[in-house]
mmCIF file of C-alpha atoms in Angstrom:
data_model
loop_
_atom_site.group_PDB
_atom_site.id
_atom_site.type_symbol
_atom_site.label_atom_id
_atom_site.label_comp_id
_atom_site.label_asym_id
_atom_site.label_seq_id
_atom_site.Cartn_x
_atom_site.Cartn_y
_atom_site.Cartn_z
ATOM 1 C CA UNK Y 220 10.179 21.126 30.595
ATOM 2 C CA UNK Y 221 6.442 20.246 30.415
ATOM 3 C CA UNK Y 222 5.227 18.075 27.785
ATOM 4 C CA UNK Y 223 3.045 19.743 25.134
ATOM 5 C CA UNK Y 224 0.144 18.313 23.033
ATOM 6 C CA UNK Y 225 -0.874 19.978 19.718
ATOM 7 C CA UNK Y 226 -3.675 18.654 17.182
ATOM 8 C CA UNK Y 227 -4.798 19.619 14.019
ATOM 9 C CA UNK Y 228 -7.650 17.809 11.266
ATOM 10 C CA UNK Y 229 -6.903 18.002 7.992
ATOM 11 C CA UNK Y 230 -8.895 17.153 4.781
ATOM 12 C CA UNK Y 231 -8.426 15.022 1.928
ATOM 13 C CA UNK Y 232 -10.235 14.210 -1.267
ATOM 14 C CA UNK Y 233 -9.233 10.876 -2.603
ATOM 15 C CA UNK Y 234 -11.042 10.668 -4.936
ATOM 16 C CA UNK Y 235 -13.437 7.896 -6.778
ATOM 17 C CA UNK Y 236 -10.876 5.347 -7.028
ATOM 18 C CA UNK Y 237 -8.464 3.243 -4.582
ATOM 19 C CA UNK Y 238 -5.411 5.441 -3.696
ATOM 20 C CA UNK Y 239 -2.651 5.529 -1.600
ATOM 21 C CA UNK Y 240 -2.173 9.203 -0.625
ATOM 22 C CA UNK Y 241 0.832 10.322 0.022
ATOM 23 C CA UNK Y 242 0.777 12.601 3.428
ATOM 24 C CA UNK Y 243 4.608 13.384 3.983
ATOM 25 C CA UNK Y 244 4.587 16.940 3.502
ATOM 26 C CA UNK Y 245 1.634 18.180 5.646
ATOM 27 C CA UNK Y 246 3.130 15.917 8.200
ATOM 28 C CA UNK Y 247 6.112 17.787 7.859
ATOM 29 C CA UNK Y 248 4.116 21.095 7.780
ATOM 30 C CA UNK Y 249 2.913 20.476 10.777
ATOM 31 C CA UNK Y 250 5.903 19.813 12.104
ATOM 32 C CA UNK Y 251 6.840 23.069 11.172
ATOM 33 C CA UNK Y 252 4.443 24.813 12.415
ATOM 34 C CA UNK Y 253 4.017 22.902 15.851
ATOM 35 C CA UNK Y 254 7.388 21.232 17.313
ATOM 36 C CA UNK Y 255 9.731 23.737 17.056
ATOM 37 C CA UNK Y 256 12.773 21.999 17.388
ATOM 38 C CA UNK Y 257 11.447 19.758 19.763
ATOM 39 C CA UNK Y 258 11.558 15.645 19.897
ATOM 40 C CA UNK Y 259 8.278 13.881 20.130
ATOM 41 C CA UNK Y 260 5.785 11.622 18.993
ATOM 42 C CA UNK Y 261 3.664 12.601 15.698
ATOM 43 C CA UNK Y 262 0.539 10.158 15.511
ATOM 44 C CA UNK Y 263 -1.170 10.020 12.307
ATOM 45 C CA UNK Y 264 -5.155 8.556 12.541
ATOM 46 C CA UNK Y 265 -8.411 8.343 10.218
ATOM 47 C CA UNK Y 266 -11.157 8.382 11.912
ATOM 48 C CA UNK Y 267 -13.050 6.098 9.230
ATOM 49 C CA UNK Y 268 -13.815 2.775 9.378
ATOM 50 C CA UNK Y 269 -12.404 2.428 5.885
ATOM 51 C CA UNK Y 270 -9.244 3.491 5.393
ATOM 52 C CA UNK Y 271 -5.472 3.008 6.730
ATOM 53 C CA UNK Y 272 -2.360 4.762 8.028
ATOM 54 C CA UNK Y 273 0.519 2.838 6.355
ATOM 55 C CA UNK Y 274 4.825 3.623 5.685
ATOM 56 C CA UNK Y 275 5.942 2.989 2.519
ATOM 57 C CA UNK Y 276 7.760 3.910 -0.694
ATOM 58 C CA UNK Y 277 5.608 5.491 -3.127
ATOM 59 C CA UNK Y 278 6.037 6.475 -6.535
ATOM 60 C CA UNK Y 279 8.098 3.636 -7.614
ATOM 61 C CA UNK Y 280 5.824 0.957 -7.550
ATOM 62 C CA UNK Y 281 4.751 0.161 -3.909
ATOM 63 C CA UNK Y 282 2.055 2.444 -3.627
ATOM 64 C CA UNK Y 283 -0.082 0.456 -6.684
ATOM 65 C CA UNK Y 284 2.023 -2.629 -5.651
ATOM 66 C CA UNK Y 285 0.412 -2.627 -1.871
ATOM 67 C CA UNK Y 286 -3.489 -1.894 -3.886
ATOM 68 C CA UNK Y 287 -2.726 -5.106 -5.596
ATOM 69 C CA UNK Y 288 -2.178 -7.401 -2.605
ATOM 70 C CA UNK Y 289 -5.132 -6.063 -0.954
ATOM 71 C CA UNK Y 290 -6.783 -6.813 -3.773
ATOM 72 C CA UNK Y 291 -5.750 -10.497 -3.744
ATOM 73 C CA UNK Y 292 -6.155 -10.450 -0.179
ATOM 74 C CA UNK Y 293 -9.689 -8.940 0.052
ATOM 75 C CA UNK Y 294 -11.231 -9.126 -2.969
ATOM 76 C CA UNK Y 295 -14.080 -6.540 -4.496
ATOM 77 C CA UNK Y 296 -16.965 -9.332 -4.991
ATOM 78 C CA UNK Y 297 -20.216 -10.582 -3.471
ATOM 79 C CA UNK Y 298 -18.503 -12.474 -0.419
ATOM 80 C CA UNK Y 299 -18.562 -10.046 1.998
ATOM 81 C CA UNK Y 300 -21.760 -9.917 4.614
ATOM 82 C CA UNK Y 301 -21.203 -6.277 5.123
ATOM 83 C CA UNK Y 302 -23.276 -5.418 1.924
ATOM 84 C CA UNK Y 303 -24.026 -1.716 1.457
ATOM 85 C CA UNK Y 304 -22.581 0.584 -1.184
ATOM 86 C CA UNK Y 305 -20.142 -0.433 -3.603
ATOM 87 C CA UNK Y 306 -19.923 -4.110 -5.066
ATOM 88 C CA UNK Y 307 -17.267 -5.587 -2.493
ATOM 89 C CA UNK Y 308 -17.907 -2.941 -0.017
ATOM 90 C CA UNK Y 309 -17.654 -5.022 3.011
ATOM 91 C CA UNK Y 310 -14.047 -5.399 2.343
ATOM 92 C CA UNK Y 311 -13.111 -1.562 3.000
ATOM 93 C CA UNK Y 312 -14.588 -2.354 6.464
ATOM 94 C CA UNK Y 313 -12.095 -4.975 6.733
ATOM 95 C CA UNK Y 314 -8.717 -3.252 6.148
ATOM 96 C CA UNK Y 315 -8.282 -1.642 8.851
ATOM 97 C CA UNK Y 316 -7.469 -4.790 10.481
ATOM 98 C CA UNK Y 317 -4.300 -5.029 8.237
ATOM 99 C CA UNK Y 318 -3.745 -1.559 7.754
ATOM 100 C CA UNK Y 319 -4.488 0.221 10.505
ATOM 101 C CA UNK Y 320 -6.151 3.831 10.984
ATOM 102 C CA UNK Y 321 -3.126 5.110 12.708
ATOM 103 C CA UNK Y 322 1.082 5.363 13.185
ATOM 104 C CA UNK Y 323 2.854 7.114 15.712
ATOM 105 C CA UNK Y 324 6.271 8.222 14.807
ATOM 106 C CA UNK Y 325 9.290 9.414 15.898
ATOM 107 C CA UNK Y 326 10.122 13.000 15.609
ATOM 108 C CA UNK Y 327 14.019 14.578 16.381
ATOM 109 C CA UNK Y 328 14.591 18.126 16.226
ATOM 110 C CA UNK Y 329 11.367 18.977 15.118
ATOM 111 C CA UNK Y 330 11.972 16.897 11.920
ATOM 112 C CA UNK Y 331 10.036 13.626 10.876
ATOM 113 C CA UNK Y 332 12.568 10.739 11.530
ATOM 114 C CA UNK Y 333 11.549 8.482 8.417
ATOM 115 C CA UNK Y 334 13.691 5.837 6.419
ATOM 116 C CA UNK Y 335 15.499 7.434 3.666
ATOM 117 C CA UNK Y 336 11.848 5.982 1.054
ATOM 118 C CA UNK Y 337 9.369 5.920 3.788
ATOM 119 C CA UNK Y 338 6.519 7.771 3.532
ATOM 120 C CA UNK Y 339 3.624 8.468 5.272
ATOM 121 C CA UNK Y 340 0.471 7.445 3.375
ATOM 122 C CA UNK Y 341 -3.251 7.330 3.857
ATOM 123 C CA UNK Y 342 -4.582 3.818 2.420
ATOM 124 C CA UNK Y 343 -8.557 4.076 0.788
ATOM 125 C CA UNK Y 344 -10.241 1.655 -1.315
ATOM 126 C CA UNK Y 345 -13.499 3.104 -0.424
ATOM 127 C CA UNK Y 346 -14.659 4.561 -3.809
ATOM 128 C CA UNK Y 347 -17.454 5.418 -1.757
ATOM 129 C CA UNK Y 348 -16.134 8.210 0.711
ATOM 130 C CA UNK Y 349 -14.098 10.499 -1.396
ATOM 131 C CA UNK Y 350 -13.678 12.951 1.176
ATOM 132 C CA UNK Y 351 -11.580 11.729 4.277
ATOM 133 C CA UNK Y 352 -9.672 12.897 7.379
ATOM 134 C CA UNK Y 353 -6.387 12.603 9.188
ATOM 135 C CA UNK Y 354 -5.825 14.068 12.509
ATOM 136 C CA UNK Y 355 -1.933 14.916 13.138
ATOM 137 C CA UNK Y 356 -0.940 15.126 16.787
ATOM 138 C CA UNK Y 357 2.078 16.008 18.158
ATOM 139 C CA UNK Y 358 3.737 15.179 21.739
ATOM 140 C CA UNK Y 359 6.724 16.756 22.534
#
């Protein structure tokens, strides 16, 4: 059987304030819709400069826990050389580099094969961009 390739861009408003986004279920629509039983490859990417593709547990503490370290780790303040926008700006340039725009993951009988708390989440603390999007592709 020949290996099929399906994309689809969605959109998402994060509004004006750092958030990890939760994007578990229209992975899983997509899934749906596209794999039909099928294993494959889903790969998850923003196309912004800005934000990050990251697996974790939300709603019990990671999500806000993660904002915090990148906080620590790349403060919002005058250090940055990249200096438009926001105060701090230049650091949303610089996350990618620890959270990347992308994941590619593992999908078995048409089904997203997480952890039993991982979730898929879009990473932006660019209060600048609210709107933002992910493309989901699927291999199978």
């Amino acid at each position: 059987m020949a290996a099929s390739f399906t994309t689809r861009e969605i959109d998402i408003r994060t509004g004006s304030r750092e958030t990890v986004y939760d994007l578990t279920r229209e992975c899983t629509t997509f899934l749906r819709d596209v794999a039909q039983g099928q294993d494959g490859l889903l790969n998850v990417f923003t196309p912004h400069a800005t934000a990050g593709v990251a697996l974790l547990e939300t709603g019990a503490g990671s999500d806000d826990d993660l904002l915090s370290a990148l906080h620590d780790l790349l403060p919002a303040d005058d250090r940055w050389r990249h200096k438009h926008g926001s105060p701090g700006h230049g650091r949303d340039h610089v996350l990618p580099a620890l959270v990347p725009p992308h994941a590619t993951l593992p999908v078995v009988a048409g089904e997203l094969a997480l952890g039993t708390w991982q979730s898929v989440c879009l990473v932006d603390t660019n209060i600048d961009n609210v709107n933002r999007q992910v493309r989901l592709s699927f291999l199978g």
